[in-house]
CSV table of C-alpha atoms and ligand atoms in Angstrom, one decimal:
chain,number,residue,atom,x,y,z
G,28,MET,CA,0.0,0.0,0.0
G,29,LYS,CA,1.3,3.4,-0.9
G,30,PRO,CA,1.9,6.0,1.8
G,31,LEU,CA,-0.8,8.4,2.8
G,32,ASP,CA,-0.4,11.8,1.4
G,33,VAL,CA,-1.8,14.9,3.2
G,34,PHE,CA,-2.0,18.2,1.4
G,35,PRO,CA,-3.9,21.5,1.5
G,36,LEU,CA,-6.2,23.0,-1.0
G,37,PRO,CA,-6.3,26.8,-0.3
G,38,ALA,CA,-9.8,28.4,-0.2
G,39,PHE,CA,-11.2,31.9,0.4
G,40,GLU,CA,-8.7,34.3,2.0
G,41,ASP,CA,-6.8,32.0,4.3
G,42,ASN,CA,-8.6,28.6,4.7
G,43,TYR,CA,-7.1,25.3,4.1
G,44,ILE,CA,-9.2,22.3,2.9
G,45,TRP,CA,-7.0,19.3,4.0
G,46,CYS,CA,-6.9,16.3,1.7
G,47,LEU,CA,-5.9,12.8,2.6
G,48,ARG,CA,-4.9,10.8,-0.4
G,49,ARG,CA,-3.8,7.3,-1.2
G,50,ASP,CA,-3.9,5.4,-4.6
G,51,GLY,CA,-6.1,8.0,-6.3
G,52,ILE,CA,-8.7,8.1,-3.4
G,53,VAL,CA,-9.1,11.3,-1.3
G,54,ALA,CA,-11.0,12.4,1.7
G,55,VAL,CA,-11.4,16.1,2.4
G,56,VAL,CA,-11.6,17.9,5.8
G,57,ASP,CA,-13.8,21.0,6.0
G,58,PRO,CA,-14.6,21.8,2.4
G,59,GLY,CA,-15.9,25.3,2.8
G,60,ASP,CA,-16.0,25.7,-0.9
G,61,ALA,CA,-16.6,22.9,-3.5
G,62,ALA,CA,-14.6,24.6,-6.3
G,63,PRO,CA,-11.0,23.9,-5.2
G,64,VAL,CA,-12.0,20.2,-4.4
G,65,LEU,CA,-13.7,19.7,-7.8
G,66,ASP,CA,-10.8,21.3,-9.5
G,67,HIS,CA,-8.4,19.0,-7.8
G,68,LEU,CA,-10.5,15.9,-8.6
G,69,SER,CA,-10.8,16.8,-12.3
G,70,ARG,CA,-7.0,17.6,-12.6
G,71,SER,CA,-5.8,14.5,-10.8
G,72,GLY,CA,-8.5,12.0,-11.7
G,73,ASP,CA,-8.7,11.2,-7.9
G,74,HIS,CA,-12.0,10.0,-6.5
G,75,LEU,CA,-13.6,11.5,-3.4
G,76,CYS,CA,-14.4,8.9,-0.7
G,77,ALA,CA,-15.5,10.9,2.3
G,78,ILE,CA,-15.9,14.3,3.9
G,79,LEU,CA,-14.9,15.1,7.5
G,80,ILE,CA,-16.3,18.3,9.2
G,81,THR,CA,-15.0,19.8,12.4
G,82,HIS,CA,-17.7,22.4,13.0
G,83,HIS,CA,-20.7,24.1,11.4
G,84,HIS,CA,-19.2,27.4,10.2
G,85,ARG,CA,-19.8,28.2,6.6
G,86,ASP,CA,-16.2,28.4,5.7
G,87,HIS,CA,-15.9,24.7,6.7
G,88,THR,CA,-19.2,23.4,5.4
G,89,GLY,CA,-20.2,25.5,2.4
G,90,GLY,CA,-19.0,22.9,-0.2
G,91,ILE,CA,-20.8,19.8,1.2
G,92,ALA,CA,-24.0,20.2,-0.9
G,93,GLU,CA,-22.3,20.5,-4.2
G,94,LEU,CA,-19.8,17.8,-3.6
G,95,THR,CA,-22.3,15.3,-2.4
G,96,ALA,CA,-24.7,16.2,-5.3
G,97,ARG,CA,-21.9,14.9,-7.6
G,98,ARG,CA,-21.0,11.9,-5.6
G,99,PRO,CA,-22.9,10.8,-2.5
G,100,VAL,CA,-20.0,10.2,-0.2
G,101,PRO,CA,-20.3,9.8,3.6
G,102,VAL,CA,-20.2,13.1,5.5
G,103,HIS,CA,-18.9,12.8,9.1
G,104,ALA,CA,-19.8,15.8,11.2
G,105,PRO,CA,-20.4,16.7,14.8
G,106,ASP,CA,-23.6,15.3,16.2
G,107,ALA,CA,-24.1,18.5,18.4
G,108,GLU,CA,-24.3,20.8,15.4
G,109,ALA,CA,-27.0,19.6,13.0
G,110,ILE,CA,-25.0,20.2,9.8
G,111,ALA,CA,-27.0,19.8,6.6
G,112,GLY,CA,-25.8,16.8,4.6
G,113,THR,CA,-24.4,14.8,7.6
G,114,THR,CA,-24.6,11.1,7.1
G,115,HIS,CA,-22.5,10.0,10.1
G,116,ALA,CA,-22.9,12.1,13.2
G,117,VAL,CA,-19.8,11.9,15.4
G,118,SER,CA,-18.9,13.0,18.9
G,119,GLY,CA,-15.9,12.8,21.2
G,120,GLY,CA,-14.8,9.2,22.0
G,121,ASP,CA,-16.1,7.8,18.7
G,122,ARG,CA,-13.9,6.0,16.3
G,123,LEU,CA,-14.3,6.6,12.6
G,124,THR,CA,-13.0,4.4,9.8
G,125,LEU,CA,-12.3,5.4,6.2
G,126,PRO,CA,-12.0,2.0,4.7
G,127,GLU,CA,-11.1,3.3,1.2
G,128,LEU,CA,-7.9,4.8,2.7
G,129,GLY,CA,-7.3,2.1,5.3
G,130,ILE,CA,-7.2,4.5,8.2
G,131,ASP,CA,-9.1,5.2,11.4
G,132,PHE,CA,-9.5,8.3,13.5
G,133,ASP,CA,-10.4,9.0,17.1
G,134,VAL,CA,-12.9,11.8,17.4
G,135,LEU,CA,-12.0,14.3,20.0
G,136,ASP,CA,-14.4,16.7,21.7
G,137,LEU,CA,-12.9,20.1,21.1
G,138,ALA,CA,-15.9,22.3,22.0
G,139,GLY,CA,-15.3,26.0,22.7
G,140,HIS,CA,-15.0,27.8,19.4
G,141,THR,CA,-18.4,26.3,18.7
G,142,ARG,CA,-20.6,24.2,20.9
G,143,GLY,CA,-19.9,20.8,19.1
G,144,HIS,CA,-16.5,21.3,17.5
G,145,VAL,CA,-14.6,18.0,17.1
G,146,GLY,CA,-11.1,17.0,16.0
G,147,TYR,CA,-10.0,14.0,14.1
G,148,TYR,CA,-6.9,12.2,15.5
G,149,ARG,CA,-4.7,9.3,14.4
G,150,PRO,CA,-1.1,8.8,15.5
G,151,ALA,CA,1.0,11.7,14.3
G,152,THR,CA,-1.9,13.6,12.8
G,153,LEU,CA,-4.6,15.8,14.1
G,154,PHE,CA,-7.2,17.8,12.2
G,155,CYS,CA,-8.2,20.5,14.6
G,156,GLY,CA,-10.4,22.9,12.6
G,157,ASP,CA,-10.6,26.3,14.3
G,158,THR,CA,-9.6,25.1,17.8
G,159,LEU,CA,-5.8,25.4,17.7
G,160,PHE,CA,-4.0,27.7,15.3
G,161,GLY,CA,-0.3,28.3,14.9
G,162,CYS,CA,0.5,30.3,18.1
G,163,GLY,CA,-3.2,30.9,18.6
G,164,CYS,CA,-6.6,29.5,19.1
G,165,GLY,CA,-10.2,30.0,17.8
G,166,ARG,CA,-12.4,32.7,19.0
G,167,LEU,CA,-15.1,31.9,21.5
G,168,PHE,CA,-18.3,32.0,19.6
G,169,GLU,CA,-20.6,29.5,21.4
G,170,GLY,CA,-18.6,27.7,24.1
G,171,THR,CA,-17.1,28.9,27.3
G,172,ALA,CA,-13.4,29.8,28.0
G,173,ALA,CA,-13.3,26.8,30.3
G,174,GLN,CA,-14.4,24.5,27.4
G,175,LEU,CA,-11.9,25.9,25.0
G,176,GLN,CA,-9.1,25.7,27.5
G,177,ALA,CA,-10.0,22.1,28.2
G,178,ALA,CA,-10.0,21.4,24.4
G,179,LEU,CA,-6.5,23.0,24.1
G,180,LYS,CA,-5.2,21.0,27.0
G,181,ARG,CA,-6.5,17.8,25.4
G,182,ILE,CA,-4.5,18.8,22.2
G,183,GLY,CA,-1.5,19.7,24.3
G,184,ALA,CA,-1.5,16.3,25.9
G,185,LEU,CA,-1.2,14.5,22.5
G,186,PRO,CA,2.3,13.1,21.6
G,187,ARG,CA,4.7,16.0,21.0
G,188,LEU,CA,5.4,14.9,17.4
G,189,THR,CA,1.8,15.0,16.4
G,190,PHE,CA,1.3,17.2,13.4
G,191,ALA,CA,-1.6,19.6,13.8
G,192,TYR,CA,-3.5,20.6,10.6
G,193,CYS,CA,-5.7,23.6,11.4
G,194,ALA,CA,-8.1,25.2,8.9
G,195,HIS,CA,-6.6,28.7,8.7
G,196,GLU,CA,-3.2,30.3,7.8
G,197,TYR,CA,-3.1,32.6,10.9
G,198,THR,CA,0.4,31.7,12.2
G,199,ALA,CA,2.2,35.0,11.4
G,200,SER,CA,-0.4,37.1,13.3
G,201,GLY,CA,-0.3,34.5,16.1
G,202,ILE,CA,3.5,35.0,16.4
G,203,ARG,CA,3.0,38.8,16.7
G,204,PHE,CA,0.6,38.2,19.5
G,205,ALA,CA,2.8,35.6,21.2
G,206,GLU,CA,5.7,38.1,21.1
G,207,ALA,CA,3.6,40.7,22.8
G,208,VAL,CA,2.7,38.3,25.6
G,209,GLU,CA,6.1,36.7,26.0
G,210,PRO,CA,8.8,39.1,24.8
G,211,GLY,CA,11.4,37.0,26.6
G,212,ASN,CA,10.6,33.7,24.9
G,213,THR,CA,13.4,33.2,22.2
G,214,GLU,CA,11.6,30.2,20.8
G,215,ILE,CA,8.9,32.5,19.5
G,216,GLU,CA,11.5,34.6,17.7
G,217,VAL,CA,13.1,31.5,16.1
G,218,ARG,CA,9.7,30.3,15.0
G,219,GLY,CA,8.8,33.8,13.7
G,220,ARG,CA,11.8,33.7,11.4
G,221,GLU,CA,10.9,30.3,10.0
G,222,VAL,CA,7.2,31.4,9.6
G,223,ALA,CA,8.3,34.6,7.7
G,224,ARG,CA,10.6,32.5,5.5
G,225,LEU,CA,7.7,30.1,4.6
G,226,ARG,CA,5.2,32.9,3.9
G,227,ALA,CA,7.7,34.8,1.8
G,228,ALA,CA,8.1,31.6,-0.3
G,229,GLY,CA,4.3,31.3,-0.5
G,230,LEU,CA,4.3,28.1,1.5
G,231,PRO,CA,1.9,27.1,4.3
G,232,THR,CA,3.1,27.2,8.0
G,233,VAL,CA,0.7,24.4,8.7
G,234,PRO,CA,1.0,21.6,9.8
G,235,PHE,CA,3.1,22.3,12.9
G,236,THR,CA,3.8,20.0,15.8
G,237,ILE,CA,2.3,20.0,19.3
G,238,ALA,CA,5.9,20.5,20.5
G,239,ASP,CA,6.1,23.8,18.5
G,240,GLU,CA,2.8,24.9,20.1
G,241,LEU,CA,3.8,24.0,23.7
G,242,ALA,CA,7.0,26.1,23.3
G,243,THR,CA,5.4,29.2,21.7
G,244,ASN,CA,1.6,29.3,21.9
G,245,PRO,CA,0.6,31.5,24.9
G,246,PHE,CA,-2.8,29.8,25.1
G,247,LEU,CA,-1.0,26.6,26.0
G,248,ARG,CA,1.3,28.4,28.3
G,249,CYS,CA,-1.0,29.9,30.9
G,250,GLN,CA,1.2,28.5,33.8
G,251,GLU,CA,4.3,30.3,32.6
G,252,ALA,CA,5.5,33.2,34.8
G,253,GLU,CA,6.0,35.6,31.9
G,254,VAL,CA,2.5,34.9,30.5
G,255,ILE,CA,1.0,35.4,34.0
G,256,ALA,CA,2.9,38.6,34.5
G,257,SER,CA,1.8,40.0,31.1
G,258,VAL,CA,-1.8,39.2,31.9
G,259,ALA,CA,-1.5,40.7,35.4
G,260,ARG,CA,-0.3,44.0,33.8
G,261,ARG,CA,-3.4,44.0,31.5
G,262,LEU,CA,-5.8,43.2,34.4
G,263,GLY,CA,-4.1,45.5,36.9
G,264,ARG,CA,-4.0,42.7,39.4
G,265,ALA,CA,-2.8,39.1,39.7
G,266,PRO,CA,-5.1,36.6,37.8
G,267,ALA,CA,-6.9,34.3,40.2
G,268,ASN,CA,-6.2,31.1,38.4
G,269,GLU,CA,-5.2,29.5,35.1
G,270,LEU,CA,-8.7,29.9,33.6
G,271,GLU,CA,-8.5,33.6,34.2
G,272,VAL,CA,-5.1,33.8,32.5
G,273,PHE,CA,-6.6,32.0,29.5
G,274,SER,CA,-9.8,34.2,29.4
G,275,ALA,CA,-7.7,37.4,29.7
G,276,LEU,CA,-5.4,36.2,26.8
G,277,ARG,CA,-8.4,35.4,24.6
G,278,ALA,CA,-10.0,38.9,25.3
G,279,TRP,CA,-6.6,40.5,24.6
G,280,ARG,CA,-6.2,38.6,21.4
G,281,ASP,CA,-9.7,39.7,20.3
G,282,ASN,CA,-8.6,43.3,20.4
G,283,PHE,CA,-5.0,42.9,19.3
Y,312,ZN,ZN1,-14.9,28.5,12.7
Y,313,FE,FE1,-13.0,28.9,10.1
């Protein structure tokens, strides 16, 4: 069996539709637009076997109807979000099999950005939608800060060499924020140079590893002294606990 290939199809301003491909068969994650997927299928001759959805936002689901009208493939999507076109509703703890590709995923509950957001994990690979970004995390639209922080901790506890495939190219602005929060963290500076090099060459900064995030993403570093000190300066007092550090960071990021 040939190795599994994972590659992005860019969509809209800064979305990535991730494709998993083996032997001319592809599954797509979060096809917000059908056009780039149909374009790939017609150029390559690949066949679509499945659609995986992390959450209900339009930039992740907008292509489902057109893709399934052409080929009625299974659509795996979070049970809690009633997404039109879903054929297989999933929730945290489920296991999902894509027989055409010979792979399985564990479904992770990543609620926070939206109420039912899920991630798809298999060893070394995580599709995390809009929960974790490079040096950042999703906005709080429906869930609570406690839920989002728990989701990020779940991700942070995965093996360090897991590659995280998020749905947006936001890393450069995440780095700017991380530098403001932790000016003394030289790992952020090193990563910033690499991210700038990739972007200048027109290349994605995604995927990145959990190890990269643990070293540089302030939202995963709420127990670090410099992060706590920066938050304390913003609040004008010491934060009461880790959740308050996280909530204050998220609010700061919203206005950054
Ligand atoms: Zn979203
Ligand atoms: Fe999005």
